[in-house]
Amino acid sequence: MEVVVEGKKIDYIQEGQGENILFLHGYLSCKESFYYQLQHLKSRYKVTAIDCVGFGKSACLTEAWSIADYAKHTLALLNALQIDRTHIIAHSFGGRIALWLLAHYPQYFERAVLTGCAGLIPKRGLKYHIKVKGYKLCKKIFPNFAERHFGSQEYRTLSPIMQESYKKIVNDDLFYCLAKIQSETLYIFGEKDKQTPLYMAEKLYANTPNARLQIMQGASHFCFCEQVALFNDITLKFLQYGNTTT
């Protein structure tokens, strides 16, 4: 299905009936990453999974977007789809968008399940700071070489506009959002998550009011794909009963 929101084509899946659930995918991923959750929940809820701008089958970015840009566009999409209240399930980059939305527009959201949630600035040692200085120096002299050889493998696969957006996204510390979140929130993290390690999970949990933290043993950043039955069971119970579940 497609809808045009603020001049941007958005591709989305929408199935089922009942209370709404909005799904927000991770970076360089797409709506189909939630296939098993959509299949499990569509018999009880109206599920909507979108391809964010720049990903999947949605429109490409024409300028570098920040998390606030993505969040505001997502809000406009909800209005276009006439969704005025929804639960939210988000992974990684989608969690960044969710944190911003939950903090700034709480009236739109019921419960939130955030898995492998990004949004905090990671711990950075001396090696990182040396690499950043090297990149800045190299960019002044050999800009093309710097863009090809510095940064993560993920970063180097991106178009120039996406690279600029990526830098805005990963450098945006959303810690300030946590205290403003009113929704009951469940953080689900894989024990072996290297992209968003457990110290991030603990910091998110400790600073979000009315939150729970579930660690999935043996799982990584994509715990919702690796341990589908367990993830779906935990998620469904939380959506139905909130933080009264144990």
mmCIF file of C-alpha atoms in Angstrom:
data_model
loop_
_atom_site.group_PDB
_atom_site.id
_atom_site.type_symbol
_atom_site.label_atom_id
_atom_site.label_comp_id
_atom_site.label_asym_id
_atom_site.label_seq_id
_atom_site.Cartn_x
_atom_site.Cartn_y
_atom_site.Cartn_z
ATOM 1 C CA MET A 1 0.000 0.000 0.000
ATOM 2 C CA GLU A 2 1.135 3.560 -0.655
ATOM 3 C CA VAL A 3 0.321 7.027 0.637
ATOM 4 C CA VAL A 4 1.902 10.391 -0.151
ATOM 5 C CA VAL A 5 2.726 12.424 2.957
ATOM 6 C CA GLU A 6 4.196 15.912 2.656
ATOM 7 C CA GLY A 7 5.291 15.118 -0.904
ATOM 8 C CA LYS A 8 6.982 11.822 0.059
ATOM 9 C CA LYS A 9 5.674 8.432 -1.061
ATOM 10 C CA ILE A 10 5.444 6.027 1.873
ATOM 11 C CA ASP A 11 5.034 2.296 1.374
ATOM 12 C CA TYR A 12 3.298 0.488 4.210
ATOM 13 C CA ILE A 13 1.558 -2.688 5.332
ATOM 14 C CA GLN A 14 -1.737 -2.448 7.183
ATOM 15 C CA GLU A 15 -3.723 -5.481 8.332
ATOM 16 C CA GLY A 16 -6.090 -6.590 11.064
ATOM 17 C CA GLN A 17 -8.659 -4.869 13.246
ATOM 18 C CA GLY A 18 -8.705 -3.431 16.755
ATOM 19 C CA GLU A 19 -6.288 -1.204 18.630
ATOM 20 C CA ASN A 20 -3.504 0.217 16.491
ATOM 21 C CA ILE A 21 0.144 -0.840 16.543
ATOM 22 C CA LEU A 22 2.736 1.146 14.581
ATOM 23 C CA PHE A 23 5.979 -0.616 13.624
ATOM 24 C CA LEU A 24 9.217 1.327 12.978
ATOM 25 C CA HIS A 25 12.171 -0.582 11.511
ATOM 26 C CA GLY A 26 15.929 -0.303 12.020
ATOM 27 C CA TYR A 27 18.456 1.535 9.869
ATOM 28 C CA LEU A 28 18.982 0.046 6.374
ATOM 29 C CA SER A 29 16.070 -2.278 7.133
ATOM 30 C CA CYS A 30 12.411 -2.224 6.113
ATOM 31 C CA LYS A 31 8.884 -2.963 7.262
ATOM 32 C CA GLU A 32 9.192 -6.646 6.346
ATOM 33 C CA SER A 33 11.730 -7.146 9.143
ATOM 34 C CA PHE A 34 8.691 -7.389 11.447
ATOM 35 C CA TYR A 35 7.050 -10.156 9.392
ATOM 36 C CA TYR A 36 6.683 -12.596 12.305
ATOM 37 C CA GLN A 37 5.335 -9.925 14.662
ATOM 38 C CA LEU A 38 2.835 -8.701 12.072
ATOM 39 C CA GLN A 39 1.581 -12.239 11.459
ATOM 40 C CA HIS A 40 1.262 -12.904 15.183
ATOM 41 C CA LEU A 41 -0.475 -9.681 16.161
ATOM 42 C CA LYS A 42 -2.768 -8.931 13.220
ATOM 43 C CA SER A 43 -5.467 -11.281 14.548
ATOM 44 C CA ARG A 44 -5.832 -9.084 17.656
ATOM 45 C CA TYR A 45 -4.723 -5.606 16.511
ATOM 46 C CA LYS A 46 -4.688 -3.316 13.508
ATOM 47 C CA VAL A 47 -0.998 -3.413 12.580
ATOM 48 C CA THR A 48 0.710 -0.773 10.443
ATOM 49 C CA ALA A 49 4.350 -1.164 9.395
ATOM 50 C CA ILE A 50 6.010 1.532 7.309
ATOM 51 C CA ASP A 51 9.140 1.959 5.233
ATOM 52 C CA CYS A 52 10.693 5.178 6.530
ATOM 53 C CA VAL A 53 11.781 7.741 3.943
ATOM 54 C CA GLY A 54 15.049 6.607 2.354
ATOM 55 C CA PHE A 55 14.422 2.906 3.026
ATOM 56 C CA GLY A 56 12.560 -0.007 1.489
ATOM 57 C CA LYS A 57 10.037 1.043 -1.157
ATOM 58 C CA SER A 58 9.433 4.552 0.182
ATOM 59 C CA ALA A 59 10.732 7.748 -1.393
ATOM 60 C CA CYS A 60 14.437 8.613 -1.264
ATOM 61 C CA LEU A 61 15.760 11.448 0.848
ATOM 62 C CA THR A 62 16.349 14.676 -1.049
ATOM 63 C CA GLU A 63 17.989 16.375 1.931
ATOM 64 C CA ALA A 64 19.665 15.170 5.108
ATOM 65 C CA TRP A 65 17.037 14.403 7.740
ATOM 66 C CA SER A 66 17.538 14.358 11.495
ATOM 67 C CA ILE A 67 15.621 12.189 13.939
ATOM 68 C CA ALA A 68 13.248 15.106 14.558
ATOM 69 C CA ASP A 69 12.544 15.262 10.806
ATOM 70 C CA TYR A 70 11.784 11.542 10.705
ATOM 71 C CA ALA A 71 9.600 11.776 13.790
ATOM 72 C CA LYS A 72 7.570 14.738 12.527
ATOM 73 C CA HIS A 73 7.036 13.016 9.188
ATOM 74 C CA THR A 74 5.878 9.876 11.004
ATOM 75 C CA LEU A 75 3.390 11.987 12.932
ATOM 76 C CA ALA A 76 2.107 13.450 9.650
ATOM 77 C CA LEU A 77 1.756 9.895 8.334
ATOM 78 C CA LEU A 78 -0.343 8.894 11.359
ATOM 79 C CA ASN A 79 -2.611 11.846 10.670
ATOM 80 C CA ALA A 80 -2.874 10.890 6.981
ATOM 81 C CA LEU A 81 -3.864 7.337 7.963
ATOM 82 C CA GLN A 82 -6.318 8.702 10.550
ATOM 83 C CA ILE A 83 -4.518 6.995 13.428
ATOM 84 C CA ASP A 84 -4.995 9.192 16.482
ATOM 85 C CA ARG A 85 -3.835 6.708 19.125
ATOM 86 C CA THR A 86 -1.494 3.728 18.791
ATOM 87 C CA HIS A 87 0.862 1.333 20.481
ATOM 88 C CA ILE A 88 4.358 1.392 19.016
ATOM 89 C CA ILE A 89 6.908 -1.364 18.361
ATOM 90 C CA ALA A 90 10.297 -0.186 17.151
ATOM 91 C CA HIS A 91 13.772 -1.550 16.506
ATOM 92 C CA SER A 92 17.116 0.280 16.768
ATOM 93 C CA PHE A 93 16.870 3.390 14.527
ATOM 94 C CA GLY A 94 13.095 3.088 14.766
ATOM 95 C CA GLY A 95 13.565 3.307 18.520
ATOM 96 C CA ARG A 96 15.220 6.697 18.077
ATOM 97 C CA ILE A 97 12.134 7.934 16.250
ATOM 98 C CA ALA A 98 9.912 6.392 18.908
ATOM 99 C CA LEU A 99 11.763 8.051 21.798
ATOM 100 C CA TRP A 100 11.372 11.460 20.152
ATOM 101 C CA LEU A 101 7.677 10.905 19.452
ATOM 102 C CA LEU A 102 6.903 9.512 22.911
ATOM 103 C CA ALA A 103 8.568 12.521 24.534
ATOM 104 C CA HIS A 104 7.099 15.239 22.333
ATOM 105 C CA TYR A 105 3.638 13.900 21.424
ATOM 106 C CA PRO A 106 2.567 11.555 24.246
ATOM 107 C CA GLN A 107 -1.116 11.999 23.441
ATOM 108 C CA TYR A 108 -0.714 9.816 20.332
ATOM 109 C CA PHE A 109 0.758 6.760 22.014
ATOM 110 C CA GLU A 110 -0.319 3.910 24.267
ATOM 111 C CA ARG A 111 2.306 1.287 25.210
ATOM 112 C CA ALA A 112 5.740 1.089 23.592
ATOM 113 C CA VAL A 113 7.964 -1.921 22.917
ATOM 114 C CA LEU A 114 11.478 -0.802 21.973
ATOM 115 C CA THR A 115 13.948 -3.527 21.014
ATOM 116 C CA GLY A 116 17.660 -2.901 20.552
ATOM 117 C CA CYS A 117 16.693 0.739 20.996
ATOM 118 C CA ALA A 118 19.295 3.261 19.832
ATOM 119 C CA GLY A 119 19.373 6.941 20.761
ATOM 120 C CA LEU A 120 22.121 7.240 23.366
ATOM 121 C CA ILE A 121 25.672 8.354 22.623
ATOM 122 C CA PRO A 122 27.911 5.280 23.066
ATOM 123 C CA LYS A 123 30.932 5.144 25.323
ATOM 124 C CA ARG A 124 33.918 6.314 23.290
ATOM 125 C CA GLY A 125 37.535 5.690 24.137
ATOM 126 C CA LEU A 126 40.851 7.166 23.036
ATOM 127 C CA LYS A 127 40.951 5.081 19.844
ATOM 128 C CA TYR A 128 37.676 6.591 18.669
ATOM 129 C CA HIS A 129 38.822 10.182 19.266
ATOM 130 C CA ILE A 130 42.110 9.571 17.454
ATOM 131 C CA LYS A 131 40.182 8.168 14.485
ATOM 132 C CA VAL A 132 37.867 11.201 14.411
ATOM 133 C CA LYS A 133 40.832 13.605 14.378
ATOM 134 C CA GLY A 134 42.422 11.575 11.595
ATOM 135 C CA TYR A 135 39.217 11.723 9.580
ATOM 136 C CA LYS A 136 38.877 15.500 9.963
ATOM 137 C CA LEU A 137 42.486 16.066 8.943
ATOM 138 C CA CYS A 138 42.237 13.718 5.968
ATOM 139 C CA LYS A 139 38.961 15.268 4.834
ATOM 140 C CA LYS A 140 40.613 18.688 4.524
ATOM 141 C CA ILE A 141 43.294 17.310 2.203
ATOM 142 C CA PHE A 142 41.718 14.264 0.515
ATOM 143 C CA PRO A 143 37.940 14.524 1.011
ATOM 144 C CA ASN A 144 36.998 11.704 -1.367
ATOM 145 C CA PHE A 145 39.521 9.334 0.207
ATOM 146 C CA ALA A 146 38.261 10.224 3.680
ATOM 147 C CA GLU A 147 34.642 9.418 2.823
ATOM 148 C CA ARG A 148 35.651 6.080 1.248
ATOM 149 C CA HIS A 149 37.950 4.845 4.019
ATOM 150 C CA PHE A 150 36.696 6.306 7.300
ATOM 151 C CA GLY A 151 33.491 5.511 9.127
ATOM 152 C CA SER A 152 31.667 2.216 9.541
ATOM 153 C CA GLN A 153 31.005 -0.202 6.697
ATOM 154 C CA GLU A 154 27.325 0.755 7.007
ATOM 155 C CA TYR A 155 28.209 4.432 6.546
ATOM 156 C CA ARG A 156 30.354 3.824 3.456
ATOM 157 C CA THR A 157 27.483 2.132 1.614
ATOM 158 C CA LEU A 158 25.308 5.247 1.825
ATOM 159 C CA SER A 159 24.706 7.979 -0.735
ATOM 160 C CA PRO A 160 26.113 11.443 0.122
ATOM 161 C CA ILE A 161 22.702 12.698 1.330
ATOM 162 C CA MET A 162 22.177 9.575 3.432
ATOM 163 C CA GLN A 163 25.673 9.961 4.889
ATOM 164 C CA GLU A 164 24.862 13.482 6.032
ATOM 165 C CA SER A 165 21.591 12.256 7.507
ATOM 166 C CA TYR A 166 23.372 9.347 9.203
ATOM 167 C CA LYS A 167 25.781 11.750 10.913
ATOM 168 C CA LYS A 168 22.877 13.822 12.233
ATOM 169 C CA ILE A 169 21.116 10.705 13.485
ATOM 170 C CA VAL A 170 23.983 8.996 15.307
ATOM 171 C CA ASN A 171 25.182 12.218 16.946
ATOM 172 C CA ASP A 172 21.758 13.125 18.338
ATOM 173 C CA ASP A 173 21.684 12.206 22.033
ATOM 174 C CA LEU A 174 18.060 11.475 22.935
ATOM 175 C CA PHE A 175 18.708 10.966 26.637
ATOM 176 C CA TYR A 176 16.726 14.150 27.367
ATOM 177 C CA CYS A 177 13.605 12.460 25.951
ATOM 178 C CA LEU A 178 13.498 9.682 28.526
ATOM 179 C CA ALA A 179 12.163 11.612 31.516
ATOM 180 C CA LYS A 180 9.318 13.001 29.374
ATOM 181 C CA ILE A 181 7.940 9.617 28.321
ATOM 182 C CA GLN A 182 4.500 8.933 29.785
ATOM 183 C CA SER A 183 3.689 5.647 28.030
ATOM 184 C CA GLU A 184 4.334 2.322 29.694
ATOM 185 C CA THR A 185 7.518 1.184 27.992
ATOM 186 C CA LEU A 186 9.111 -2.229 27.572
ATOM 187 C CA TYR A 187 12.755 -2.379 26.477
ATOM 188 C CA ILE A 188 13.736 -5.753 24.999
ATOM 189 C CA PHE A 189 17.445 -6.306 24.355
ATOM 190 C CA GLY A 190 19.516 -9.261 23.272
ATOM 191 C CA GLU A 191 22.138 -10.381 25.760
ATOM 192 C CA LYS A 192 24.780 -10.394 22.996
ATOM 193 C CA ASP A 193 23.748 -7.153 21.285
ATOM 194 C CA LYS A 194 26.894 -5.376 20.065
ATOM 195 C CA GLN A 195 25.178 -2.500 18.224
ATOM 196 C CA THR A 196 23.262 -1.345 21.294
ATOM 197 C CA PRO A 197 25.022 -3.036 24.232
ATOM 198 C CA LEU A 198 23.414 -3.833 27.547
ATOM 199 C CA TYR A 199 24.810 -0.752 29.293
ATOM 200 C CA MET A 200 22.594 1.268 26.951
ATOM 201 C CA ALA A 201 19.604 -0.901 27.829
ATOM 202 C CA GLU A 202 20.221 -0.347 31.530
ATOM 203 C CA LYS A 203 20.572 3.417 31.072
ATOM 204 C CA LEU A 204 17.357 3.612 29.052
ATOM 205 C CA TYR A 205 15.483 1.549 31.630
ATOM 206 C CA ALA A 206 16.832 3.447 34.646
ATOM 207 C CA ASN A 207 15.851 6.835 33.240
ATOM 208 C CA THR A 208 12.456 6.092 31.667
ATOM 209 C CA PRO A 209 9.449 6.384 34.020
ATOM 210 C CA ASN A 210 7.175 3.349 34.179
ATOM 211 C CA ALA A 211 9.553 1.157 32.173
ATOM 212 C CA ARG A 212 10.529 -2.516 32.194
ATOM 213 C CA LEU A 213 13.628 -4.212 30.814
ATOM 214 C CA GLN A 214 13.662 -7.709 29.357
ATOM 215 C CA ILE A 215 16.981 -9.327 28.403
ATOM 216 C CA MET A 216 16.773 -12.198 25.938
ATOM 217 C CA GLN A 217 19.562 -14.652 26.708
ATOM 218 C CA GLY A 218 21.766 -15.708 23.789
ATOM 219 C CA ALA A 219 20.173 -13.207 21.399
ATOM 220 C CA SER A 220 21.780 -10.302 19.543
ATOM 221 C CA HIS A 221 20.598 -6.985 18.063
ATOM 222 C CA PHE A 222 17.870 -8.770 16.094
ATOM 223 C CA CYS A 223 16.404 -10.721 19.012
ATOM 224 C CA PHE A 224 12.887 -10.295 17.606
ATOM 225 C CA CYS A 225 13.938 -12.340 14.559
ATOM 226 C CA GLU A 226 16.147 -14.854 16.402
ATOM 227 C CA GLN A 227 13.770 -15.868 19.204
ATOM 228 C CA VAL A 228 10.449 -15.160 17.563
ATOM 229 C CA ALA A 229 8.094 -17.143 19.815
ATOM 230 C CA LEU A 230 9.545 -15.756 23.037
ATOM 231 C CA PHE A 231 9.658 -12.183 21.753
ATOM 232 C CA ASN A 232 6.074 -12.367 20.499
ATOM 233 C CA ASP A 233 4.830 -13.865 23.758
ATOM 234 C CA ILE A 234 6.527 -11.174 25.871
ATOM 235 C CA THR A 235 5.270 -8.428 23.560
ATOM 236 C CA LEU A 236 1.666 -9.620 23.442
ATOM 237 C CA LYS A 237 1.425 -9.939 27.228
ATOM 238 C CA PHE A 238 2.846 -6.432 27.648
ATOM 239 C CA LEU A 239 0.455 -4.931 25.098
ATOM 240 C CA GLN A 240 -2.477 -6.591 26.837
ATOM 241 C CA TYR A 241 -1.531 -6.050 30.480
ATOM 242 C CA GLY A 242 1.289 -3.497 30.552
ATOM 243 C CA ASN A 243 3.733 -3.458 33.440
ATOM 244 C CA THR A 244 1.427 -5.553 35.637
ATOM 245 C CA THR A 245 2.947 -8.631 33.943
ATOM 246 C CA THR A 246 6.079 -10.244 35.404
#
